[in-house]
PDB file of C-alpha atoms in Angstrom:
ATOM      1  CA  MET A 187     -91.705  75.265-169.185  1.00 44.00           C
ATOM      2  CA  ASN A 188     -90.452  72.456-171.090  1.00 46.00           C
ATOM      3  CA  ASN A 189     -86.842  72.968-170.194  1.00 45.00           C
ATOM      4  CA  ALA A 190     -85.693  69.553-172.664  1.00 45.00           C
ATOM      5  CA  ILE A 191     -87.384  71.462-175.520  1.00 59.00           C
ATOM      6  CA  ALA A 192     -86.825  75.929-174.414  1.00 85.00           C
ATOM      7  CA  LYS A 193     -83.711  77.974-175.820  1.00 96.00           C
ATOM      8  CA  SER A 194     -81.138  78.360-173.474  1.00 97.00           C
ATOM      9  CA  VAL A 195     -79.247  81.713-172.845  1.00 98.00           C
ATOM     10  CA  LEU A 196     -76.398  82.405-170.785  1.00 98.00           C
ATOM     11  CA  ILE A 197     -76.245  86.096-169.149  1.00 98.00           C
ATOM     12  CA  THR A 198     -73.133  87.194-167.483  1.00 98.00           C
ATOM     13  CA  GLY A 199     -73.079  90.246-164.907  1.00 96.00           C
ATOM     14  CA  ALA A 200     -76.938  88.890-164.074  1.00 97.00           C
ATOM     15  CA  SER A 201     -77.328  90.081-160.086  1.00 95.00           C
ATOM     16  CA  THR A 202     -78.431  93.534-161.008  1.00 92.00           C
ATOM     17  CA  GLY A 203     -79.379  96.085-163.757  1.00 92.00           C
ATOM     18  CA  ILE A 204     -79.793  95.370-167.315  1.00 95.00           C
ATOM     19  CA  GLY A 205     -78.439  91.995-166.917  1.00 96.00           C
ATOM     20  CA  GLU A 206     -80.901  91.190-164.683  1.00 97.00           C
ATOM     21  CA  ALA A 207     -83.567  92.896-166.496  1.00 97.00           C
ATOM     22  CA  CYS A 208     -82.507  90.678-169.179  1.00 98.00           C
ATOM     23  CA  ALA A 209     -82.896  87.551-167.147  1.00 98.00           C
ATOM     24  CA  HIS A 210     -86.176  88.004-166.423  1.00 97.00           C
ATOM     25  CA  TYR A 211     -87.091  89.150-170.051  1.00 98.00           C
ATOM     26  CA  PHE A 212     -86.071  86.078-171.595  1.00 98.00           C
ATOM     27  CA  ALA A 213     -87.326  83.866-168.551  1.00 97.00           C
ATOM     28  CA  GLU A 214     -90.939  85.498-168.950  1.00 97.00           C
ATOM     29  CA  ARG A 215     -90.641  84.157-172.756  1.00 96.00           C
ATOM     30  CA  GLY A 216     -90.103  80.633-172.404  1.00 96.00           C
ATOM     31  CA  TRP A 217     -86.407  80.450-172.204  1.00 97.00           C
ATOM     32  CA  ARG A 218     -84.025  78.779-169.495  1.00 97.00           C
ATOM     33  CA  VAL A 219     -81.838  81.149-168.354  1.00 98.00           C
ATOM     34  CA  PHE A 220     -78.283  80.540-167.054  1.00 98.00           C
ATOM     35  CA  ALA A 221     -77.787  83.803-165.079  1.00 98.00           C
ATOM     36  CA  GLY A 222     -73.707  84.285-164.210  1.00 97.00           C
ATOM     37  CA  VAL A 223     -73.292  86.003-160.824  1.00 97.00           C
ATOM     38  CA  ARG A 224     -70.616  86.491-158.431  1.00 95.00           C
ATOM     39  CA  GLN A 225     -72.522  86.145-155.212  1.00 94.00           C
ATOM     40  CA  ARG A 226     -74.231  82.889-153.743  1.00 94.00           C
ATOM     41  CA  ALA A 227     -76.639  85.761-152.204  1.00 95.00           C
ATOM     42  CA  ASP A 228     -77.386  87.327-155.979  1.00 94.00           C
ATOM     43  CA  ALA A 229     -77.545  83.415-157.074  1.00 95.00           C
ATOM     44  CA  ARG A 230     -80.063  82.390-154.283  1.00 95.00           C
ATOM     45  CA  ARG A 231     -82.672  85.458-154.906  1.00 95.00           C
ATOM     46  CA  LEU A 232     -82.806  84.945-158.657  1.00 95.00           C
ATOM     47  CA  GLU A 233     -83.326  81.278-158.816  1.00 94.00           C
ATOM     48  CA  SER A 234     -86.538  79.636-160.460  1.00 93.00           C
ATOM     49  CA  GLU A 235     -87.950  77.285-162.249  1.00 91.00           C
ATOM     50  CA  SER A 236     -86.725  79.970-165.314  1.00 94.00           C
ATOM     51  CA  ILE A 237     -83.698  80.838-164.139  1.00 97.00           C
ATOM     52  CA  THR A 238     -80.338  78.690-163.191  1.00 97.00           C
ATOM     53  CA  PRO A 239     -77.577  81.077-161.474  1.00 97.00           C
ATOM     54  CA  VAL A 240     -74.040  80.498-162.001  1.00 97.00           C
ATOM     55  CA  ILE A 241     -71.335  81.352-160.450  1.00 97.00           C
ATOM     56  CA  LEU A 242     -69.301  83.281-162.555  1.00 97.00           C
ATOM     57  CA  ASP A 243     -66.364  85.783-162.102  1.00 97.00           C
ATOM     58  CA  VAL A 244     -65.653  86.863-165.810  1.00 97.00           C
ATOM     59  CA  THR A 245     -61.990  87.858-165.157  1.00 97.00           C
ATOM     60  CA  LYS A 246     -61.741  84.034-163.748  1.00 97.00           C
ATOM     61  CA  PRO A 247     -60.995  81.144-166.157  1.00 97.00           C
ATOM     62  CA  GLN A 248     -61.888  78.835-163.540  1.00 98.00           C
ATOM     63  CA  HIS A 249     -64.721  80.125-163.387  1.00 98.00           C
ATOM     64  CA  ILE A 250     -65.533  79.745-167.058  1.00 98.00           C
ATOM     65  CA  GLU A 251     -64.567  76.716-167.398  1.00 97.00           C
ATOM     66  CA  THR A 252     -66.797  75.017-164.287  1.00 97.00           C
ATOM     67  CA  ALA A 253     -69.714  77.429-165.437  1.00 97.00           C
ATOM     68  CA  ILE A 254     -69.531  76.220-169.338  1.00 97.00           C
ATOM     69  CA  THR A 255     -69.322  72.872-167.822  1.00 97.00           C
ATOM     70  CA  GLN A 256     -72.028  73.024-165.459  1.00 97.00           C
ATOM     71  CA  ILE A 257     -74.718  74.746-168.668  1.00 97.00           C
ATOM     72  CA  THR A 258     -72.812  71.343-170.823  1.00 97.00           C
ATOM     73  CA  ASP A 259     -74.719  69.365-168.611  1.00 96.00           C
ATOM     74  CA  ALA A 260     -77.802  70.583-168.568  1.00 96.00           C
ATOM     75  CA  VAL A 261     -78.628  71.699-172.041  1.00 95.00           C
ATOM     76  CA  GLY A 262     -76.666  68.668-173.942  1.00 92.00           C
ATOM     77  CA  GLU A 263     -76.749  68.195-177.487  1.00 91.00           C
ATOM     78  CA  GLY A 264     -78.974  70.924-177.384  1.00 93.00           C
ATOM     79  CA  GLY A 265     -76.421  73.473-176.909  1.00 95.00           C
ATOM     80  CA  LEU A 266     -76.783  77.511-176.086  1.00 97.00           C
ATOM     81  CA  HIS A 267     -79.146  79.658-178.693  1.00 97.00           C
ATOM     82  CA  GLY A 268     -77.664  82.966-177.275  1.00 98.00           C
ATOM     83  CA  LEU A 269     -74.884  84.718-174.996  1.00 98.00           C
ATOM     84  CA  ILE A 270     -75.051  87.840-173.692  1.00 98.00           C
ATOM     85  CA  ASN A 271     -72.002  89.401-172.546  1.00 98.00           C
ATOM     86  CA  ASN A 272     -72.882  92.500-169.923  1.00 97.00           C
ATOM     87  CA  ALA A 273     -70.884  92.097-166.870  1.00 96.00           C
ATOM     88  CA  GLY A 274     -68.700  95.369-166.774  1.00 94.00           C
ATOM     89  CA  VAL A 275     -67.557  98.225-164.835  1.00 91.00           C
ATOM     90  CA  ALA A 276     -67.226 102.099-165.190  1.00 88.00           C
ATOM     91  CA  VAL A 277     -63.714 103.489-164.252  1.00 88.00           C
ATOM     92  CA  ALA A 278     -63.456 107.435-164.697  1.00 85.00           C
ATOM     93  CA  GLY A 279     -60.739 109.770-164.602  1.00 85.00           C
ATOM     94  CA  PRO A 280     -58.137 111.876-166.162  1.00 89.00           C
ATOM     95  CA  PHE A 281     -56.002 109.490-168.414  1.00 93.00           C
ATOM     96  CA  GLU A 282     -52.856 111.796-166.977  1.00 92.00           C
ATOM     97  CA  PHE A 283     -52.875 110.094-163.229  1.00 90.00           C
ATOM     98  CA  LEU A 284     -55.372 107.168-163.623  1.00 90.00           C
ATOM     99  CA  PRO A 285     -53.292 103.895-162.311  1.00 90.00           C
ATOM    100  CA  ILE A 286     -52.275 101.764-164.686  1.00 95.00           C
ATOM    101  CA  ASP A 287     -53.500  98.941-162.315  1.00 94.00           C
ATOM    102  CA  GLU A 288     -56.848 100.260-162.703  1.00 92.00           C
ATOM    103  CA  LEU A 289     -56.709 100.921-166.626  1.00 95.00           C
ATOM    104  CA  ARG A 290     -55.828  97.132-166.590  1.00 97.00           C
ATOM    105  CA  ARG A 291     -59.012  96.140-164.476  1.00 96.00           C
ATOM    106  CA  GLN A 292     -61.355  98.469-166.729  1.00 96.00           C
ATOM    107  CA  MET A 293     -59.778  96.395-169.821  1.00 98.00           C
ATOM    108  CA  GLU A 294     -59.730  92.874-168.618  1.00 98.00           C
ATOM    109  CA  ILE A 295     -63.415  92.999-167.369  1.00 97.00           C
ATOM    110  CA  ASN A 296     -65.275  95.042-170.004  1.00 97.00           C
ATOM    111  CA  PHE A 297     -63.067  93.600-172.965  1.00 98.00           C
ATOM    112  CA  ILE A 298     -61.051  90.521-172.265  1.00 98.00           C
ATOM    113  CA  ALA A 299     -63.166  88.600-169.941  1.00 98.00           C
ATOM    114  CA  GLN A 300     -65.950  88.933-172.392  1.00 98.00           C
ATOM    115  CA  VAL A 301     -63.229  87.458-175.216  1.00 98.00           C
ATOM    116  CA  ALA A 302     -62.554  84.362-172.949  1.00 98.00           C
ATOM    117  CA  VAL A 303     -66.605  83.796-171.815  1.00 98.00           C
ATOM    118  CA  THR A 304     -67.058  83.635-176.077  1.00 98.00           C
ATOM    119  CA  GLN A 305     -64.673  81.247-176.786  1.00 98.00           C
ATOM    120  CA  ALA A 306     -65.501  79.258-174.120  1.00 98.00           C
ATOM    121  CA  ALA A 307     -68.917  79.501-175.150  1.00 98.00           C
ATOM    122  CA  LEU A 308     -68.798  79.277-178.685  1.00 98.00           C
ATOM    123  CA  SER A 309     -69.093  75.491-178.870  1.00 96.00           C
ATOM    124  CA  LEU A 310     -72.272  75.540-176.916  1.00 97.00           C
ATOM    125  CA  LEU A 311     -73.172  78.601-179.794  1.00 98.00           C
ATOM    126  CA  ARG A 312     -72.213  75.809-182.215  1.00 96.00           C
ATOM    127  CA  ARG A 313     -74.914  73.544-181.732  1.00 94.00           C
ATOM    128  CA  GLY A 314     -77.688  75.713-180.923  1.00 92.00           C
ATOM    129  CA  PRO A 315     -77.160  77.711-183.083  1.00 94.00           C
ATOM    130  CA  GLY A 316     -76.938  80.450-181.055  1.00 96.00           C
ATOM    131  CA  ARG A 317     -76.400  84.379-181.599  1.00 98.00           C
ATOM    132  CA  ILE A 318     -74.039  86.626-179.400  1.00 98.00           C
ATOM    133  CA  ALA A 319     -75.114  89.937-177.914  1.00 98.00           C
ATOM    134  CA  ASN A 320     -72.334  91.779-176.495  1.00 98.00           C
ATOM    135  CA  MET A 321     -73.368  94.870-174.255  1.00 97.00           C
ATOM    136  CA  SER A 322     -71.687  98.121-175.093  1.00 96.00           C
ATOM    137  CA  SER A 323     -72.279 101.682-174.640  1.00 94.00           C
ATOM    138  CA  VAL A 324     -72.426 104.942-176.431  1.00 91.00           C
ATOM    139  CA  SER A 325     -69.861 105.654-175.049  1.00 91.00           C
ATOM    140  CA  GLY A 326     -67.876 103.166-177.181  1.00 92.00           C
ATOM    141  CA  ARG A 327     -69.047 105.122-180.430  1.00 91.00           C
ATOM    142  CA  ILE A 328     -67.615 108.809-178.582  1.00 88.00           C
ATOM    143  CA  ALA A 329     -64.814 109.192-175.378  1.00 90.00           C
ATOM    144  CA  ALA A 330     -66.205 111.858-173.466  1.00 87.00           C
ATOM    145  CA  PRO A 331     -63.128 113.033-171.559  1.00 89.00           C
ATOM    146  CA  MET A 332     -62.601 112.053-167.820  1.00 87.00           C
ATOM    147  CA  PHE A 333     -64.811 108.638-169.227  1.00 89.00           C
ATOM    148  CA  GLY A 334     -61.841 107.658-171.629  1.00 94.00           C
ATOM    149  CA  PRO A 335     -61.012 104.099-169.671  1.00 95.00           C
ATOM    150  CA  TYR A 336     -64.282 103.088-169.856  1.00 94.00           C
ATOM    151  CA  ALA A 337     -64.724 104.613-173.521  1.00 96.00           C
ATOM    152  CA  ALA A 338     -61.527 102.521-174.522  1.00 97.00           C
ATOM    153  CA  SER A 339     -62.954  99.462-173.083  1.00 98.00           C
ATOM    154  CA  LYS A 340     -66.175  99.773-175.023  1.00 98.00           C
ATOM    155  CA  PHE A 341     -64.324 100.896-178.349  1.00 97.00           C
ATOM    156  CA  ALA A 342     -62.331  97.005-177.999  1.00 98.00           C
ATOM    157  CA  LEU A 343     -65.690  95.713-177.556  1.00 98.00           C
ATOM    158  CA  GLU A 344     -67.107  97.343-180.605  1.00 98.00           C
ATOM    159  CA  ALA A 345     -64.278  95.927-182.876  1.00 98.00           C
ATOM    160  CA  PHE A 346     -64.545  92.521-181.295  1.00 98.00           C
ATOM    161  CA  THR A 347     -68.074  92.138-181.917  1.00 98.00           C
ATOM    162  CA  ASP A 348     -67.685  93.538-185.492  1.00 98.00           C
ATOM    163  CA  SER A 349     -64.843  91.136-186.190  1.00 98.00           C
ATOM    164  CA  LEU A 350     -66.040  88.213-184.974  1.00 98.00           C
ATOM    165  CA  ARG A 351     -69.834  88.694-186.197  1.00 98.00           C
ATOM    166  CA  ARG A 352     -67.750  88.626-190.047  1.00 98.00           C
ATOM    167  CA  GLU A 353     -65.298  86.032-188.826  1.00 98.00           C
ATOM    168  CA  LEU A 354     -68.846  83.948-187.708  1.00 97.00           C
ATOM    169  CA  THR A 355     -70.776  84.303-190.790  1.00 95.00           C
ATOM    170  CA  PRO A 356     -70.059  80.955-192.596  1.00 94.00           C
ATOM    171  CA  TRP A 357     -71.921  79.696-189.816  1.00 93.00           C
ATOM    172  CA  ASP A 358     -74.810  82.127-189.469  1.00 93.00           C
ATOM    173  CA  LEU A 359     -73.578  82.880-186.021  1.00 97.00           C
ATOM    174  CA  HIS A 360     -74.981  86.960-185.691  1.00 98.00           C
ATOM    175  CA  VAL A 361     -73.138  89.035-183.343  1.00 98.00           C
ATOM    176  CA  ALA A 362     -74.618  92.190-182.429  1.00 98.00           C
ATOM    177  CA  SER A 363     -73.536  95.505-180.203  1.00 98.00           C
ATOM    178  CA  ILE A 364     -76.156  96.918-177.886  1.00 97.00           C
ATOM    179  CA  GLU A 365     -75.342 100.560-177.120  1.00 96.00           C
ATOM    180  CA  PRO A 366     -77.543 101.932-174.204  1.00 93.00           C
ATOM    181  CA  GLY A 367     -77.352 105.716-173.398  1.00 86.00           C
ATOM    182  CA  ALA A 368     -77.943 106.849-169.716  1.00 79.00           C
ATOM    183  CA  ILE A 369     -79.914 103.702-168.188  1.00 78.00           C
ATOM    184  CA  LYS A 370     -80.463 103.258-164.455  1.00 75.00           C
ATOM    185  CA  THR A 371     -77.989 100.839-163.310  1.00 68.00           C
ATOM    186  CA  PRO A 372     -76.180  99.951-160.542  1.00 67.00           C
ATOM    187  CA  ILE A 373     -72.889 100.713-162.520  1.00 61.00           C
ATOM    188  CA  TRP A 374     -73.411 104.283-162.312  1.00 57.00           C
ATOM    189  CA  LYS A 375     -74.248 104.110-158.716  1.00 60.00           C
ATOM    190  CA  LYS A 376     -70.576 102.308-158.366  1.00 62.00           C
ATOM    191  CA  GLY A 377     -68.702 104.394-161.027  1.00 56.00           C
ATOM    192  CA  GLU A 378     -70.019 107.501-158.892  1.00 59.00           C
ATOM    193  CA  ALA A 379     -68.357 105.923-155.903  1.00 64.00           C
ATOM    194  CA  TYR A 380     -65.222 105.641-157.785  1.00 62.00           C
ATOM    195  CA  ALA A 381     -65.031 108.907-159.509  1.00 61.00           C
ATOM    196  CA  GLN A 382     -65.467 110.277-155.800  1.00 65.00           C
ATOM    197  CA  GLU A 383     -62.808 107.973-154.361  1.00 70.00           C
ATOM    198  CA  ARG A 384     -60.499 109.288-157.479  1.00 64.00           C
ATOM    199  CA  LEU A 385     -61.181 113.301-156.548  1.00 64.00           C
ATOM    200  CA  ASP A 386     -60.238 112.484-153.013  1.00 72.00           C
ATOM    201  CA  ALA A 387     -57.072 110.661-153.808  1.00 73.00           C
ATOM    202  CA  LEU A 388     -55.837 113.141-156.263  1.00 74.00           C
ATOM    203  CA  PRO A 389     -52.391 114.961-155.734  1.00 81.00           C
ATOM    204  CA  PRO A 390     -52.478 118.770-155.400  1.00 82.00           C
ATOM    205  CA  LYS A 391     -51.414 119.356-158.944  1.00 85.00           C
ATOM    206  CA  ALA A 392     -54.482 116.805-160.482  1.00 82.00           C
ATOM    207  CA  GLU A 393     -57.004 118.828-158.257  1.00 79.00           C
ATOM    208  CA  THR A 394     -55.640 121.982-159.958  1.00 84.00           C
ATOM    209  CA  TYR A 395     -55.773 120.986-163.440  1.00 86.00           C
ATOM    210  CA  TYR A 396     -58.697 118.584-163.215  1.00 84.00           C
ATOM    211  CA  GLY A 397     -60.977 118.564-160.139  1.00 79.00           C
ATOM    212  CA  LYS A 398     -63.444 120.920-161.347  1.00 79.00           C
ATOM    213  CA  TRP A 399     -64.351 118.310-164.158  1.00 80.00           C
ATOM    214  CA  LEU A 400     -63.987 115.096-161.709  1.00 78.00           C
ATOM    215  CA  ARG A 401     -66.750 116.964-159.982  1.00 75.00           C
ATOM    216  CA  LYS A 402     -69.031 117.303-162.958  1.00 75.00           C
ATOM    217  CA  ILE A 403     -68.439 113.574-163.421  1.00 73.00           C
ATOM    218  CA  VAL A 404     -69.429 112.956-160.157  1.00 69.00           C
ATOM    219  CA  GLY A 405     -72.778 114.994-160.614  1.00 68.00           C
ATOM    220  CA  TYR A 406     -73.293 113.068-164.030  1.00 68.00           C
ATOM    221  CA  THR A 407     -72.971 109.633-162.411  1.00 68.00           C
ATOM    222  CA  GLN A 408     -75.745 110.476-160.222  1.00 64.00           C
ATOM    223  CA  ARG A 409     -78.199 112.036-162.880  1.00 65.00           C
ATOM    224  CA  ALA A 410     -77.719 109.134-165.029  1.00 63.00           C
ATOM    225  CA  ASN A 411     -79.022 106.868-161.624  1.00 62.00           C
ATOM    226  CA  GLU A 412     -81.443 108.548-160.670  1.00 65.00           C
ATOM    227  CA  ARG A 413     -82.937 110.033-163.998  1.00 67.00           C
ATOM    228  CA  GLY A 414     -81.882 106.982-166.853  1.00 73.00           C
ATOM    229  CA  LEU A 415     -84.453 104.721-168.635  1.00 84.00           C
ATOM    230  CA  ASP A 416     -85.488 101.435-167.273  1.00 89.00           C
ATOM    231  CA  PRO A 417     -83.175  98.184-168.252  1.00 93.00           C
ATOM    232  CA  ARG A 418     -86.049  96.342-169.497  1.00 94.00           C
ATOM    233  CA  LEU A 419     -85.673  98.267-172.615  1.00 94.00           C
ATOM    234  CA  VAL A 420     -82.425  97.255-172.613  1.00 96.00           C
ATOM    235  CA  ALA A 421     -83.797  94.214-172.070  1.00 97.00           C
ATOM    236  CA  GLU A 422     -86.055  93.829-174.799  1.00 97.00           C
ATOM    237  CA  VAL A 423     -83.727  95.030-177.794  1.00 97.00           C
ATOM    238  CA  THR A 424     -81.593  92.882-175.993  1.00 98.00           C
ATOM    239  CA  PHE A 425     -83.767  90.137-176.862  1.00 98.00           C
ATOM    240  CA  HIS A 426     -84.120  91.342-180.637  1.00 98.00           C
ATOM    241  CA  ALA A 427     -81.090  90.574-180.947  1.00 98.00           C
ATOM    242  CA  ILE A 428     -80.738  86.999-179.867  1.00 98.00           C
ATOM    243  CA  SER A 429     -84.221  85.652-181.229  1.00 97.00           C
ATOM    244  CA  ALA A 430     -85.565  88.277-183.816  1.00 97.00           C
ATOM    245  CA  ALA A 431     -85.591  86.461-187.824  1.00 95.00           C
ATOM    246  CA  ARG A 432     -83.391  89.450-188.854  1.00 96.00           C
ATOM    247  CA  PRO A 433     -81.198  90.776-186.729  1.00 97.00           C
ATOM    248  CA  LYS A 434     -79.431  94.258-186.436  1.00 97.00           C
ATOM    249  CA  PRO A 435     -75.804  94.652-186.014  1.00 97.00           C
ATOM    250  CA  ARG A 436     -76.058  97.193-183.827  1.00 95.00           C
ATOM    251  CA  TYR A 437     -78.863  98.761-180.939  1.00 96.00           C
ATOM    252  CA  VAL A 438     -79.107 101.967-179.890  1.00 94.00           C
ATOM    253  CA  VAL A 439     -80.918 102.537-176.827  1.00 92.00           C
ATOM    254  CA  GLY A 440     -81.660 105.982-174.877  1.00 82.00           C
ATOM    255  CA  ARG A 441     -82.924 109.209-174.578  1.00 72.00           C
ATOM    256  CA  GLY A 442     -80.664 111.682-177.211  1.00 75.00           C
ATOM    257  CA  THR A 443     -78.745 108.569-177.783  1.00 79.00           C
ATOM    258  CA  TRP A 444     -79.715 108.479-181.631  1.00 73.00           C
ATOM    259  CA  LEU A 445     -78.584 112.449-181.609  1.00 79.00           C
ATOM    260  CA  THR A 446     -74.825 111.554-180.012  1.00 81.00           C
ATOM    261  CA  VAL A 447     -74.753 108.897-182.836  1.00 81.00           C
ATOM    262  CA  LEU A 448     -75.694 111.197-185.471  1.00 81.00           C
ATOM    263  CA  ALA A 449     -73.557 114.046-184.279  1.00 81.00           C
ATOM    264  CA  THR A 450     -70.459 111.349-184.554  1.00 82.00           C
ATOM    265  CA  ARG A 451     -71.080 110.108-188.142  1.00 84.00           C
ATOM    266  CA  LEU A 452     -71.919 113.960-189.264  1.00 85.00           C
ATOM    267  CA  LEU A 453     -69.611 116.580-187.497  1.00 84.00           C
ATOM    268  CA  PRO A 454     -65.994 117.235-187.797  1.00 89.00           C
ATOM    269  CA  ASP A 455     -63.539 116.179-185.003  1.00 86.00           C
ATOM    270  CA  ARG A 456     -62.797 119.608-183.972  1.00 90.00           C
ATOM    271  CA  TRP A 457     -66.420 120.385-183.074  1.00 86.00           C
ATOM    272  CA  LEU A 458     -67.102 116.939-181.157  1.00 83.00           C
ATOM    273  CA  ASP A 459     -63.772 118.067-178.783  1.00 84.00           C
ATOM    274  CA  ARG A 460     -65.593 121.343-178.158  1.00 85.00           C
ATOM    275  CA  LEU A 461     -68.953 119.958-177.531  1.00 81.00           C
ATOM    276  CA  ALA A 462     -67.858 117.389-175.136  1.00 78.00           C
ATOM    277  CA  THR A 463     -65.378 120.165-173.047  1.00 81.00           C
ATOM    278  CA  ARG A 464     -68.067 122.794-173.045  1.00 75.00           C
ATOM    279  CA  ARG A 465     -70.342 120.056-171.341  1.00 67.00           C
ATOM    280  CA  LEU A 466     -68.042 119.658-168.288  1.00 67.00           C
ATOM    281  CA  GLU A 467     -67.313 123.643-168.425  1.00 63.00           C
ATOM    282  CA  ARG A 468     -70.620 124.522-167.790  1.00 60.00           C
TER     283      ARG A 468
END
């Protein structure tokens, strides 16, 4: 591959799961990939002729500045042709007993940090010209009980995506939302551990109120991690969002995900409430 003429893309959260799948998918198609990772061990594992790891904790402004400087030095006037905001975590639990610092952490990583990376990368994307794909979720369409913190961050990301796409219309810089359902990714393994941790830390009253539902959440995250779809399916649609002549504003990915989206459009809120709570009560 000739890096002087290859298109370039920055992918955050590229050490595992969807981010890693995107890194390999783009590299296999001749793109020059800048893979944002937090650990040097992941950087060494991913590094190849087509993949250049950059140390990037998206919550640290200095990391963002250094990564963008590194990429600018590498691509020059060619700029970036794609930005995939993929880094994220999943925080679950009842709002009544959710530590506020955990809610701040959820919003900081899944939303505010994505805005910060985008702001820093826009000058390079204008040179490309490039596109942006924000890794949202079907939880950006419907907020399930116990998944409120995660859903709130994805609802915010959806609003950011739509608003930014409209703001950048004069420059033809397209912004798309990727909305996976259950995908095999370590975020659910981490979410399972987090849910169990929150369950163990509940005071007696919270255990009385929400213990049963939280145990259901642990089971749900286990199934998502075991039975979810291959992350490469998400990489495939993300590649379309970044490279296709006519990209879509949003991409829904996963078994049954379209049915969920259709339900949010057609059913009254009271029906959606019943469906969401019955799923946890079964």
